[in-house]
Amino acid sequence: MSHTVGHEPILGKFPGLEWDEEAGALVVPAAQAAKIATWLRDNDAFLLDYCSNVTGVDYLEREIKEKVTNEAGKTETVIRIEPSRMDIVYHLYSMQKQTGPLVLKQRTNREQPEVESLTPVWRSCELQEREVYDLFGVNFMGHPDQRRILMWDEFEGHPMRKDYTEPFDYEWEPTPHDEVLERHQRGKVIV
Amino acid sequence: MSSPTATAPNYELIQQDGLETSLLEVSMGPHHPSTHGVFRMDVKLDGETVVDLQPVFGYLHRNHEKLAENMSYLASMPFTDRLDYFNSMTNNWAYALAAEKLVEIEVPERAEYLRVIMAELTRLVNHISLVGFFINDLGALGTPLLYAFREREKIMDLFEQASGARMMCNYFRFGGLRNDVPEGWLDRTREVVDRFPDFLDEYEKLLCENEIILSRTQGVGCLSRDLAISAGITGPMLRASGVNYDIRKVDQYGIYNRFKFRVPYTDDDVGDCYDRFMIRMLEMRESIEILKQALRDIPGGDIIGKAPKIFKPKPAEAYARVEGPKGELGFYLIADGTPKPYRYRVRPPSLINLTVLRDMCLSQKIADAVVILGSIDIVLGEVDR
Amino acid sequence: MTTSNTSPDIDLDNTTRTELERAGVIVSKVDYLYNWARGGSVWPLTFGLACCAIEMIASATSRFDISRFGSEVFRPTPRQADLMIVSGTVTKKMAPQVVRIFNQMPEPKWVIAMGACAISGGPFKQGYNVLKGIDRYIPVDVYLPGCPPRPEAVLQSLNYLQEKIRTQDIKSDPAFTKGRRQYTVPEFTGKDLEPPYNPDVWQPPTNPNVKPLEEATA
């Protein structure tokens, strides 16, 4: 099996770099992604020369129910509101050392998402970042050729976002239920 | 090491004796017989030389990821068949691996062996079809493709007997396989596998030293090692550029550590179309070796492990990848505790291998651009998803 | 002596017919002759969209051999083709090109919608970029279901098409009287294709309960 890359040695090198335990990913502070990525690629201990997968994840604002133990020692359910955000995920491997993956995440807001492009570091990001721009509407600073890739140029909106509504398409389900019903109610009306 | 990027050559038109010349813009595709589907290349030509090339995608973007985020985990399995429609079995496997990472399910021994057998048969199907199409692109219309499809049909029959469908097998399940293979299937497979090298001999004799193929492919569409690694090229294309990287060896997913096989790769830094063609021919031989070992050792027993009835993983993230016939096929899943994936992402090898199409085609002839595209081995279902 | 050379629907008693044929005269309708020739040499367009294209290619290879039915001449250009096999998912981005290619084909021309996606959008029907059936823009002669259909089914659909061709009447068929049929090529807009369907060939299902959001809220 290929060995996963330990994240501990990286954390100390860059202030602001965080480790997200649940996702198993390094969260890069704003405007430092290219610097950290170049270091990871060129440092002899890592040599992460191969960026495999680039994608975006859209998180809407959501309520999370958590069980918390309070001071009295009782568990109670607390509702916490997690703000919306946009993640750009990079899966890094090393072809020379045959290790990996190390997951790198850039975090940004949903309204005006803007992150640093890693295409100057790894060419493999070129088309995938274009795809994230197209489908999620994330602006990649320093991308050499940021255009729509899958949808046509005149298209408005970003269909992979969770709140995207499809245009009315004259199709109907005789008995809409669950998802279908919900989508009908969002985009069109069943009287 | 810095990342090599494509730069357009400063191109100056040759002006002759007051004659005005200009670049010719040609839109190849989306309906073009040699673009392997609905792919478009906007090419700028000076005479016959390619000066600029822009790939245009999206003509087969059928929203696989969005659909999968709106359905249960298992319901996406038949959709993975339709990603790379030559290789439904390996697509299934990659997705099953990712799901098995979310919920730990043990796969029974027999299922593991059958998975390997199916995946390697798929590799044979893909590579023979690709070689047929590739020679088709070189101008040998029909004949080599007919030979290839003759062999493909034999393996299609095996798939049909096992799964009920020729192309869209939908055969893998989380923790194993949908059903066991019918009686006598293994014997029939042995027969097909034993006869396959005869076909390869015939094919190699016809093609590998053919003068036209040599002159059309050698030195055409070169790809350097550094660029290949940086651009995330995977699969036979990467190994043709001189990198020894095969995920079957690196990750050893499934039970690939039990088989003895070699990974063909070139030892120089050239990586032209002929290398990519030959790597695939050699890989088929190795696949046959794996198949022979797997068919010899396959045990009896269950074919599906103890999977939960309702697949509902705890919040987690998983990325699993396999060595598909076209390259690294990865699935990235984010579970949020519901029966549906919150994020479902396919890492398509075909799309990422196209990153370097422009670099390889610049200052080649327009007829070679078709050959280079053919040697990359793309399937549009996977490029656009 | 067989009477296979003579169109069966001509009212002629058998003795006269035999006598005429002995003298080297075949009595037949022009329609019959034309349709017989056309049905036996349908040239399909080399036009693959998605998964179904592979099965279409397989139907042309040695095992299934579409040339038994006279259709092995796959033409890469629409201007030499009679039959368009829409083999696979038509996305919204691809739909204008499909219509444009159909417009370029000379008459007589036929369309086979191959596979569930070309018929209705198939498994990808709920996708935001998937056209829910190519019959919204061009007329379809034979619907061939399956995902993907087997090569045998492709051959059967060709047989159905030949049957349809046999019933054509040159004088009244709109395909022959109105010149080359051309349909509106849809254009890209911000949300969808414009127009979303061609009213000449397709009408939305009449369900008064379903309306676009703007209409319903107005």
mmCIF file of N, CA and C in Angstrom, chain B residues 9-113:
data_model
loop_
_atom_site.group_PDB
_atom_site.id
_atom_site.type_symbol
_atom_site.label_atom_id
_atom_site.label_comp_id
_atom_site.label_asym_id
_atom_site.label_seq_id
_atom_site.Cartn_x
_atom_site.Cartn_y
_atom_site.Cartn_z
ATOM 1 N N PRO B 9 3.468 29.708 -29.552
ATOM 2 C CA PRO B 9 4.682 30.212 -30.194
ATOM 3 C C PRO B 9 4.394 31.539 -30.869
ATOM 4 N N ASN B 10 5.358 32.411 -30.805
ATOM 5 C CA ASN B 10 5.183 33.686 -31.499
ATOM 6 C C ASN B 10 5.223 33.406 -32.986
ATOM 7 N N TYR B 11 4.060 33.375 -33.534
ATOM 8 C CA TYR B 11 3.989 32.883 -34.887
ATOM 9 C C TYR B 11 3.890 34.033 -35.863
ATOM 10 N N GLU B 12 4.757 34.013 -36.838
ATOM 11 C CA GLU B 12 4.700 35.045 -37.867
ATOM 12 C C GLU B 12 4.404 34.384 -39.196
ATOM 13 N N LEU B 13 3.435 34.965 -39.859
ATOM 14 C CA LEU B 13 3.062 34.395 -41.140
ATOM 15 C C LEU B 13 4.111 34.713 -42.187
ATOM 16 N N ILE B 14 4.294 33.758 -43.037
ATOM 17 C CA ILE B 14 5.251 33.981 -44.105
ATOM 18 C C ILE B 14 4.553 34.778 -45.209
ATOM 19 N N GLN B 15 5.052 35.931 -45.473
ATOM 20 C CA GLN B 15 4.478 36.751 -46.539
ATOM 21 C C GLN B 15 5.348 36.597 -47.776
ATOM 22 N N GLN B 16 4.697 36.256 -48.852
ATOM 23 C CA GLN B 16 5.467 36.021 -50.074
ATOM 24 C C GLN B 16 5.060 37.001 -51.152
ATOM 25 N N ASP B 17 5.979 37.779 -51.576
ATOM 26 C CA ASP B 17 5.803 38.620 -52.754
ATOM 27 C C ASP B 17 4.443 39.315 -52.808
ATOM 28 N N GLY B 18 4.111 39.954 -51.731
ATOM 29 C CA GLY B 18 2.885 40.730 -51.743
ATOM 30 C C GLY B 18 1.609 39.917 -51.663
ATOM 31 N N LEU B 19 1.716 38.581 -51.626
ATOM 32 C CA LEU B 19 0.502 37.765 -51.480
ATOM 33 C C LEU B 19 0.070 37.805 -50.026
ATOM 34 N N GLU B 20 -1.191 38.028 -49.823
ATOM 35 C CA GLU B 20 -1.642 38.094 -48.442
ATOM 36 C C GLU B 20 -1.990 36.690 -47.963
ATOM 37 N N THR B 21 -1.433 36.292 -46.869
ATOM 38 C CA THR B 21 -1.769 34.985 -46.296
ATOM 39 C C THR B 21 -2.400 35.195 -44.935
ATOM 40 N N SER B 22 -3.180 34.213 -44.527
ATOM 41 C CA SER B 22 -3.772 34.321 -43.192
ATOM 42 C C SER B 22 -3.910 32.930 -42.610
ATOM 43 N N LEU B 23 -4.128 32.913 -41.305
ATOM 44 C CA LEU B 23 -4.316 31.625 -40.642
ATOM 45 C C LEU B 23 -5.705 31.099 -40.959
ATOM 46 N N LEU B 24 -5.801 29.802 -41.029
ATOM 47 C CA LEU B 24 -7.085 29.170 -41.313
ATOM 48 C C LEU B 24 -7.635 28.596 -40.009
ATOM 49 N N GLU B 25 -8.848 28.973 -39.695
ATOM 50 C CA GLU B 25 -9.450 28.439 -38.473
ATOM 51 C C GLU B 25 -10.392 27.305 -38.838
ATOM 52 N N VAL B 26 -10.146 26.149 -38.248
ATOM 53 C CA VAL B 26 -10.970 24.981 -38.530
ATOM 54 C C VAL B 26 -11.587 24.511 -37.222
ATOM 55 N N SER B 27 -12.886 24.278 -37.249
ATOM 56 C CA SER B 27 -13.542 23.718 -36.084
ATOM 57 C C SER B 27 -13.753 22.236 -36.325
ATOM 58 N N MET B 28 -12.942 21.428 -35.678
ATOM 59 C CA MET B 28 -13.081 19.966 -35.842
ATOM 60 C C MET B 28 -14.030 19.456 -34.774
ATOM 61 N N GLY B 29 -15.171 19.013 -35.200
ATOM 62 C CA GLY B 29 -16.146 18.528 -34.233
ATOM 63 C C GLY B 29 -17.232 19.554 -34.031
ATOM 64 N N PRO B 30 -18.203 19.318 -33.158
ATOM 65 C CA PRO B 30 -18.369 18.116 -32.336
ATOM 66 C C PRO B 30 -18.806 16.882 -33.133
ATOM 67 N N HIS B 31 -19.282 17.110 -34.360
ATOM 68 C CA HIS B 31 -19.582 15.926 -35.165
ATOM 69 C C HIS B 31 -18.427 15.732 -36.124
ATOM 70 N N HIS B 32 -17.518 14.865 -35.758
ATOM 71 C CA HIS B 32 -16.367 14.601 -36.605
ATOM 72 C C HIS B 32 -16.027 13.136 -36.425
ATOM 73 N N PRO B 33 -15.836 12.407 -37.503
ATOM 74 C CA PRO B 33 -15.682 10.955 -37.360
ATOM 75 C C PRO B 33 -14.482 10.522 -36.532
ATOM 76 N N SER B 34 -13.477 11.365 -36.385
ATOM 77 C CA SER B 34 -12.307 10.878 -35.654
ATOM 78 C C SER B 34 -12.132 11.568 -34.315
ATOM 79 N N THR B 35 -13.165 12.194 -33.799
ATOM 80 C CA THR B 35 -12.996 12.782 -32.470
ATOM 81 C C THR B 35 -13.536 11.874 -31.371
ATOM 82 N N HIS B 36 -13.837 10.628 -31.693
ATOM 83 C CA HIS B 36 -14.239 9.643 -30.687
ATOM 84 C C HIS B 36 -15.451 10.118 -29.899
ATOM 85 N N GLY B 37 -16.407 10.702 -30.584
ATOM 86 C CA GLY B 37 -17.582 11.172 -29.870
ATOM 87 C C GLY B 37 -17.818 12.624 -30.190
ATOM 88 N N VAL B 38 -18.315 13.347 -29.206
ATOM 89 C CA VAL B 38 -18.700 14.724 -29.476
ATOM 90 C C VAL B 38 -17.699 15.682 -28.841
ATOM 91 N N PHE B 39 -16.521 15.663 -29.345
ATOM 92 C CA PHE B 39 -15.449 16.518 -28.842
ATOM 93 C C PHE B 39 -15.098 17.505 -29.943
ATOM 94 N N ARG B 40 -14.744 18.705 -29.542
ATOM 95 C CA ARG B 40 -14.431 19.698 -30.561
ATOM 96 C C ARG B 40 -13.054 20.264 -30.348
ATOM 97 N N MET B 41 -12.322 20.428 -31.438
ATOM 98 C CA MET B 41 -11.031 21.100 -31.378
ATOM 99 C C MET B 41 -11.102 22.308 -32.293
ATOM 100 N N ASP B 42 -10.878 23.472 -31.732
ATOM 101 C CA ASP B 42 -10.771 24.669 -32.561
ATOM 102 C C ASP B 42 -9.305 24.825 -32.949
ATOM 103 N N VAL B 43 -9.028 24.595 -34.207
ATOM 104 C CA VAL B 43 -7.634 24.544 -34.644
ATOM 105 C C VAL B 43 -7.337 25.751 -35.514
ATOM 106 N N LYS B 44 -6.187 26.361 -35.285
ATOM 107 C CA LYS B 44 -5.708 27.413 -36.186
ATOM 108 C C LYS B 44 -4.562 26.831 -36.990
ATOM 109 N N LEU B 45 -4.659 26.982 -38.308
ATOM 110 C CA LEU B 45 -3.691 26.325 -39.176
ATOM 111 C C LEU B 45 -2.949 27.340 -40.029
ATOM 112 N N ASP B 46 -1.670 27.074 -40.206
ATOM 113 C CA ASP B 46 -0.922 27.766 -41.241
ATOM 114 C C ASP B 46 -0.604 26.718 -42.288
ATOM 115 N N GLY B 47 -1.333 26.737 -43.374
ATOM 116 C CA GLY B 47 -1.202 25.633 -44.308
ATOM 117 C C GLY B 47 -1.733 24.389 -43.648
ATOM 118 N N GLU B 48 -0.845 23.427 -43.383
ATOM 119 C CA GLU B 48 -1.291 22.220 -42.680
ATOM 120 C C GLU B 48 -0.748 22.151 -41.271
ATOM 121 N N THR B 49 0.026 23.143 -40.872
ATOM 122 C CA THR B 49 0.667 23.087 -39.565
ATOM 123 C C THR B 49 -0.242 23.691 -38.498
ATOM 124 N N VAL B 50 -0.341 22.998 -37.389
ATOM 125 C CA VAL B 50 -1.187 23.474 -36.300
ATOM 126 C C VAL B 50 -0.469 24.594 -35.562
ATOM 127 N N VAL B 51 -1.071 25.763 -35.518
ATOM 128 C CA VAL B 51 -0.478 26.886 -34.813
ATOM 129 C C VAL B 51 -1.106 27.043 -33.433
ATOM 130 N N ASP B 52 -2.373 26.768 -33.360
ATOM 131 C CA ASP B 52 -3.040 26.863 -32.068
ATOM 132 C C ASP B 52 -4.161 25.827 -32.046
ATOM 133 N N LEU B 53 -4.446 25.345 -30.856
ATOM 134 C CA LEU B 53 -5.502 24.337 -30.729
ATOM 135 C C LEU B 53 -6.190 24.525 -29.390
ATOM 136 N N GLN B 54 -7.474 24.686 -29.420
ATOM 137 C CA GLN B 54 -8.237 24.803 -28.178
ATOM 138 C C GLN B 54 -9.266 23.686 -28.118
ATOM 139 N N PRO B 55 -9.180 22.814 -27.142
ATOM 140 C CA PRO B 55 -10.235 21.804 -27.004
ATOM 141 C C PRO B 55 -11.505 22.425 -26.426
ATOM 142 N N VAL B 56 -12.639 22.003 -26.919
ATOM 143 C CA VAL B 56 -13.924 22.483 -26.402
ATOM 144 C C VAL B 56 -14.690 21.272 -25.884
ATOM 145 N N PHE B 57 -15.123 21.350 -24.650
ATOM 146 C CA PHE B 57 -15.761 20.196 -24.009
ATOM 147 C C PHE B 57 -17.258 20.472 -23.805
ATOM 148 N N GLY B 58 -17.896 19.523 -23.184
ATOM 149 C CA GLY B 58 -19.242 19.775 -22.672
ATOM 150 C C GLY B 58 -20.377 19.285 -23.541
ATOM 151 N N TYR B 59 -20.081 18.706 -24.697
ATOM 152 C CA TYR B 59 -21.177 18.282 -25.557
ATOM 153 C C TYR B 59 -21.829 16.995 -25.069
ATOM 154 N N LEU B 60 -21.226 16.363 -24.103
ATOM 155 C CA LEU B 60 -21.872 15.183 -23.516
ATOM 156 C C LEU B 60 -21.935 15.336 -21.998
ATOM 157 N N HIS B 61 -22.076 16.566 -21.545
ATOM 158 C CA HIS B 61 -22.141 16.800 -20.099
ATOM 159 C C HIS B 61 -23.533 16.440 -19.617
ATOM 160 N N ARG B 62 -23.652 15.238 -19.019
ATOM 161 C CA ARG B 62 -25.002 14.818 -18.648
ATOM 162 C C ARG B 62 -25.189 14.768 -17.151
ATOM 163 N N ASN B 63 -24.443 15.604 -16.442
ATOM 164 C CA ASN B 63 -24.776 15.926 -15.058
ATOM 165 C C ASN B 63 -24.755 14.730 -14.125
ATOM 166 N N HIS B 64 -23.813 13.838 -14.379
ATOM 167 C CA HIS B 64 -23.694 12.640 -13.555
ATOM 168 C C HIS B 64 -23.554 12.981 -12.081
ATOM 169 N N GLU B 65 -22.718 13.995 -11.771
ATOM 170 C CA GLU B 65 -22.444 14.306 -10.367
ATOM 171 C C GLU B 65 -23.674 14.876 -9.674
ATOM 172 N N LYS B 66 -24.363 15.771 -10.365
ATOM 173 C CA LYS B 66 -25.562 16.373 -9.763
ATOM 174 C C LYS B 66 -26.634 15.305 -9.535
ATOM 175 N N LEU B 67 -26.798 14.415 -10.506
ATOM 176 C CA LEU B 67 -27.804 13.362 -10.356
ATOM 177 C C LEU B 67 -27.458 12.467 -9.183
ATOM 178 N N ALA B 68 -26.159 12.140 -9.064
ATOM 179 C CA ALA B 68 -25.755 11.215 -8.009
ATOM 180 C C ALA B 68 -25.946 11.828 -6.639
ATOM 181 N N GLU B 69 -25.846 13.151 -6.541
ATOM 182 C CA GLU B 69 -26.050 13.778 -5.237
ATOM 183 C C GLU B 69 -27.517 13.782 -4.834
ATOM 184 N N ASN B 70 -28.397 13.452 -5.771
ATOM 185 C CA ASN B 70 -29.817 13.437 -5.455
ATOM 186 C C ASN B 70 -30.371 12.024 -5.370
ATOM 187 N N MET B 71 -29.525 11.035 -5.305
ATOM 188 C CA MET B 71 -30.038 9.675 -5.174
ATOM 189 C C MET B 71 -29.181 8.896 -4.183
ATOM 190 N N SER B 72 -29.666 7.712 -3.820
ATOM 191 C CA SER B 72 -28.954 6.956 -2.803
ATOM 192 C C SER B 72 -27.634 6.445 -3.370
ATOM 193 N N TYR B 73 -26.773 5.979 -2.465
ATOM 194 C CA TYR B 73 -25.433 5.571 -2.894
ATOM 195 C C TYR B 73 -25.487 4.486 -3.954
ATOM 196 N N LEU B 74 -26.293 3.473 -3.690
ATOM 197 C CA LEU B 74 -26.280 2.334 -4.610
ATOM 198 C C LEU B 74 -26.908 2.703 -5.947
ATOM 199 N N ALA B 75 -27.831 3.656 -5.943
ATOM 200 C CA ALA B 75 -28.515 4.019 -7.182
ATOM 201 C C ALA B 75 -27.560 4.643 -8.191
ATOM 202 N N SER B 76 -26.414 5.122 -7.729
ATOM 203 C CA SER B 76 -25.454 5.703 -8.671
ATOM 204 C C SER B 76 -24.658 4.642 -9.412
ATOM 205 N N MET B 77 -24.708 3.413 -8.915
ATOM 206 C CA MET B 77 -23.872 2.371 -9.519
ATOM 207 C C MET B 77 -24.124 2.190 -11.017
ATOM 208 N N PRO B 78 -25.395 2.075 -11.467
ATOM 209 C CA PRO B 78 -25.585 1.953 -12.922
ATOM 210 C C PRO B 78 -25.137 3.193 -13.683
ATOM 211 N N PHE B 79 -25.117 4.351 -13.029
ATOM 212 C CA PHE B 79 -24.663 5.544 -13.737
ATOM 213 C C PHE B 79 -23.163 5.520 -13.967
ATOM 214 N N THR B 80 -22.429 4.870 -13.052
ATOM 215 C CA THR B 80 -20.983 4.798 -13.252
ATOM 216 C C THR B 80 -20.647 3.973 -14.501
ATOM 217 N N ASP B 81 -21.516 3.011 -14.841
ATOM 218 C CA ASP B 81 -21.304 2.258 -16.081
ATOM 219 C C ASP B 81 -21.178 3.196 -17.268
ATOM 220 N N ARG B 82 -21.975 4.243 -17.228
ATOM 221 C CA ARG B 82 -22.101 5.101 -18.405
ATOM 222 C C ARG B 82 -21.075 6.219 -18.445
ATOM 223 N N LEU B 83 -20.164 6.216 -17.486
ATOM 224 C CA LEU B 83 -19.083 7.210 -17.518
ATOM 225 C C LEU B 83 -18.157 6.925 -18.688
ATOM 226 N N ASP B 84 -17.438 5.839 -18.542
ATOM 227 C CA ASP B 84 -16.548 5.396 -19.593
ATOM 228 C C ASP B 84 -17.153 4.105 -20.102
ATOM 229 N N TYR B 85 -17.910 4.220 -21.181
ATOM 230 C CA TYR B 85 -18.805 3.116 -21.515
ATOM 231 C C TYR B 85 -18.092 1.908 -22.114
ATOM 232 N N PHE B 86 -16.768 1.986 -22.294
ATOM 233 C CA PHE B 86 -16.051 0.768 -22.652
ATOM 234 C C PHE B 86 -15.760 -0.072 -21.412
ATOM 235 N N ASN B 87 -15.592 0.616 -20.279
ATOM 236 C CA ASN B 87 -15.044 -0.061 -19.106
ATOM 237 C C ASN B 87 -15.988 0.007 -17.916
ATOM 238 N N SER B 88 -17.190 -0.536 -18.079
ATOM 239 C CA SER B 88 -18.128 -0.381 -16.977
ATOM 240 C C SER B 88 -17.643 -1.084 -15.718
ATOM 241 N N MET B 89 -16.919 -2.191 -15.877
ATOM 242 C CA MET B 89 -16.522 -2.962 -14.689
ATOM 243 C C MET B 89 -15.526 -2.201 -13.822
ATOM 244 N N THR B 90 -14.523 -1.571 -14.453
ATOM 245 C CA THR B 90 -13.556 -0.846 -13.626
ATOM 246 C C THR B 90 -14.198 0.391 -12.999
ATOM 247 N N ASN B 91 -15.136 1.018 -13.701
ATOM 248 C CA ASN B 91 -15.839 2.157 -13.100
ATOM 249 C C ASN B 91 -16.587 1.710 -11.857
ATOM 250 N N ASN B 92 -17.277 0.583 -11.986
ATOM 251 C CA ASN B 92 -18.000 0.025 -10.841
ATOM 252 C C ASN B 92 -17.070 -0.200 -9.672
ATOM 253 N N TRP B 93 -15.905 -0.725 -9.993
ATOM 254 C CA TRP B 93 -14.966 -1.096 -8.936
ATOM 255 C C TRP B 93 -14.492 0.142 -8.187
ATOM 256 N N ALA B 94 -14.160 1.198 -8.939
ATOM 257 C CA ALA B 94 -13.679 2.412 -8.286
ATOM 258 C C ALA B 94 -14.739 2.965 -7.341
ATOM 259 N N TYR B 95 -15.974 2.948 -7.793
ATOM 260 C CA TYR B 95 -17.035 3.491 -6.948
ATOM 261 C C TYR B 95 -17.273 2.602 -5.733
ATOM 262 N N ALA B 96 -17.249 1.291 -5.961
ATOM 263 C CA ALA B 96 -17.440 0.375 -4.834
ATOM 264 C C ALA B 96 -16.323 0.549 -3.806
ATOM 265 N N LEU B 97 -15.097 0.759 -4.282
ATOM 266 C CA LEU B 97 -13.977 0.963 -3.363
ATOM 267 C C LEU B 97 -14.204 2.201 -2.503
ATOM 268 N N ALA B 98 -14.658 3.284 -3.142
ATOM 269 C CA ALA B 98 -14.875 4.519 -2.389
ATOM 270 C C ALA B 98 -15.963 4.321 -1.339
ATOM 271 N N ALA B 99 -17.030 3.637 -1.729
ATOM 272 C CA ALA B 99 -18.113 3.412 -0.772
ATOM 273 C C ALA B 99 -17.671 2.481 0.350
ATOM 274 N N GLU B 100 -16.832 1.500 -0.006
ATOM 275 C CA GLU B 100 -16.343 0.582 1.028
ATOM 276 C C GLU B 100 -15.395 1.268 1.983
ATOM 277 N N LYS B 101 -14.807 2.388 1.556
ATOM 278 C CA LYS B 101 -13.983 3.154 2.488
ATOM 279 C C LYS B 101 -14.848 3.902 3.490
ATOM 280 N N LEU B 102 -16.029 4.306 3.067
ATOM 281 C CA LEU B 102 -16.924 5.026 3.975
ATOM 282 C C LEU B 102 -17.487 4.095 5.039
ATOM 283 N N VAL B 103 -17.937 2.925 4.595
ATOM 284 C CA VAL B 103 -18.462 1.931 5.523
ATOM 285 C C VAL B 103 -17.591 0.696 5.374
ATOM 286 N N GLU B 104 -16.981 0.293 6.444
ATOM 287 C CA GLU B 104 -16.041 -0.818 6.316
ATOM 288 C C GLU B 104 -16.787 -2.120 6.081
ATOM 289 N N ILE B 105 -16.640 -2.644 4.879
ATOM 290 C CA ILE B 105 -17.259 -3.919 4.549
ATOM 291 C C ILE B 105 -16.157 -4.832 4.049
ATOM 292 N N GLU B 106 -16.174 -6.042 4.527
ATOM 293 C CA GLU B 106 -15.165 -6.981 4.061
ATOM 294 C C GLU B 106 -15.663 -7.686 2.807
ATOM 295 N N VAL B 107 -14.803 -7.715 1.803
ATOM 296 C CA VAL B 107 -15.191 -8.347 0.556
ATOM 297 C C VAL B 107 -14.720 -9.798 0.582
ATOM 298 N N PRO B 108 -15.619 -10.750 0.276
ATOM 299 C CA PRO B 108 -15.204 -12.161 0.314
ATOM 300 C C PRO B 108 -14.142 -12.470 -0.750
ATOM 301 N N GLU B 109 -13.440 -13.533 -0.494
ATOM 302 C CA GLU B 109 -12.313 -13.922 -1.348
ATOM 303 C C GLU B 109 -12.722 -14.124 -2.810
ATOM 304 N N ARG B 110 -13.797 -14.858 -3.005
ATOM 305 C CA ARG B 110 -14.214 -15.176 -4.372
ATOM 306 C C ARG B 110 -14.579 -13.894 -5.134
ATOM 307 N N ALA B 111 -15.233 -12.977 -4.423
ATOM 308 C CA ALA B 111 -15.612 -11.725 -5.076
ATOM 309 C C ALA B 111 -14.374 -10.942 -5.480
ATOM 310 N N GLU B 112 -13.357 -10.947 -4.612
ATOM 311 C CA GLU B 112 -12.127 -10.224 -4.951
ATOM 312 C C GLU B 112 -11.509 -10.779 -6.225
ATOM 313 N N TYR B 113 -11.499 -12.115 -6.324
ATOM 314 C CA TYR B 113 -10.923 -12.726 -7.526
ATOM 315 C C TYR B 113 -11.749 -12.378 -8.751
#
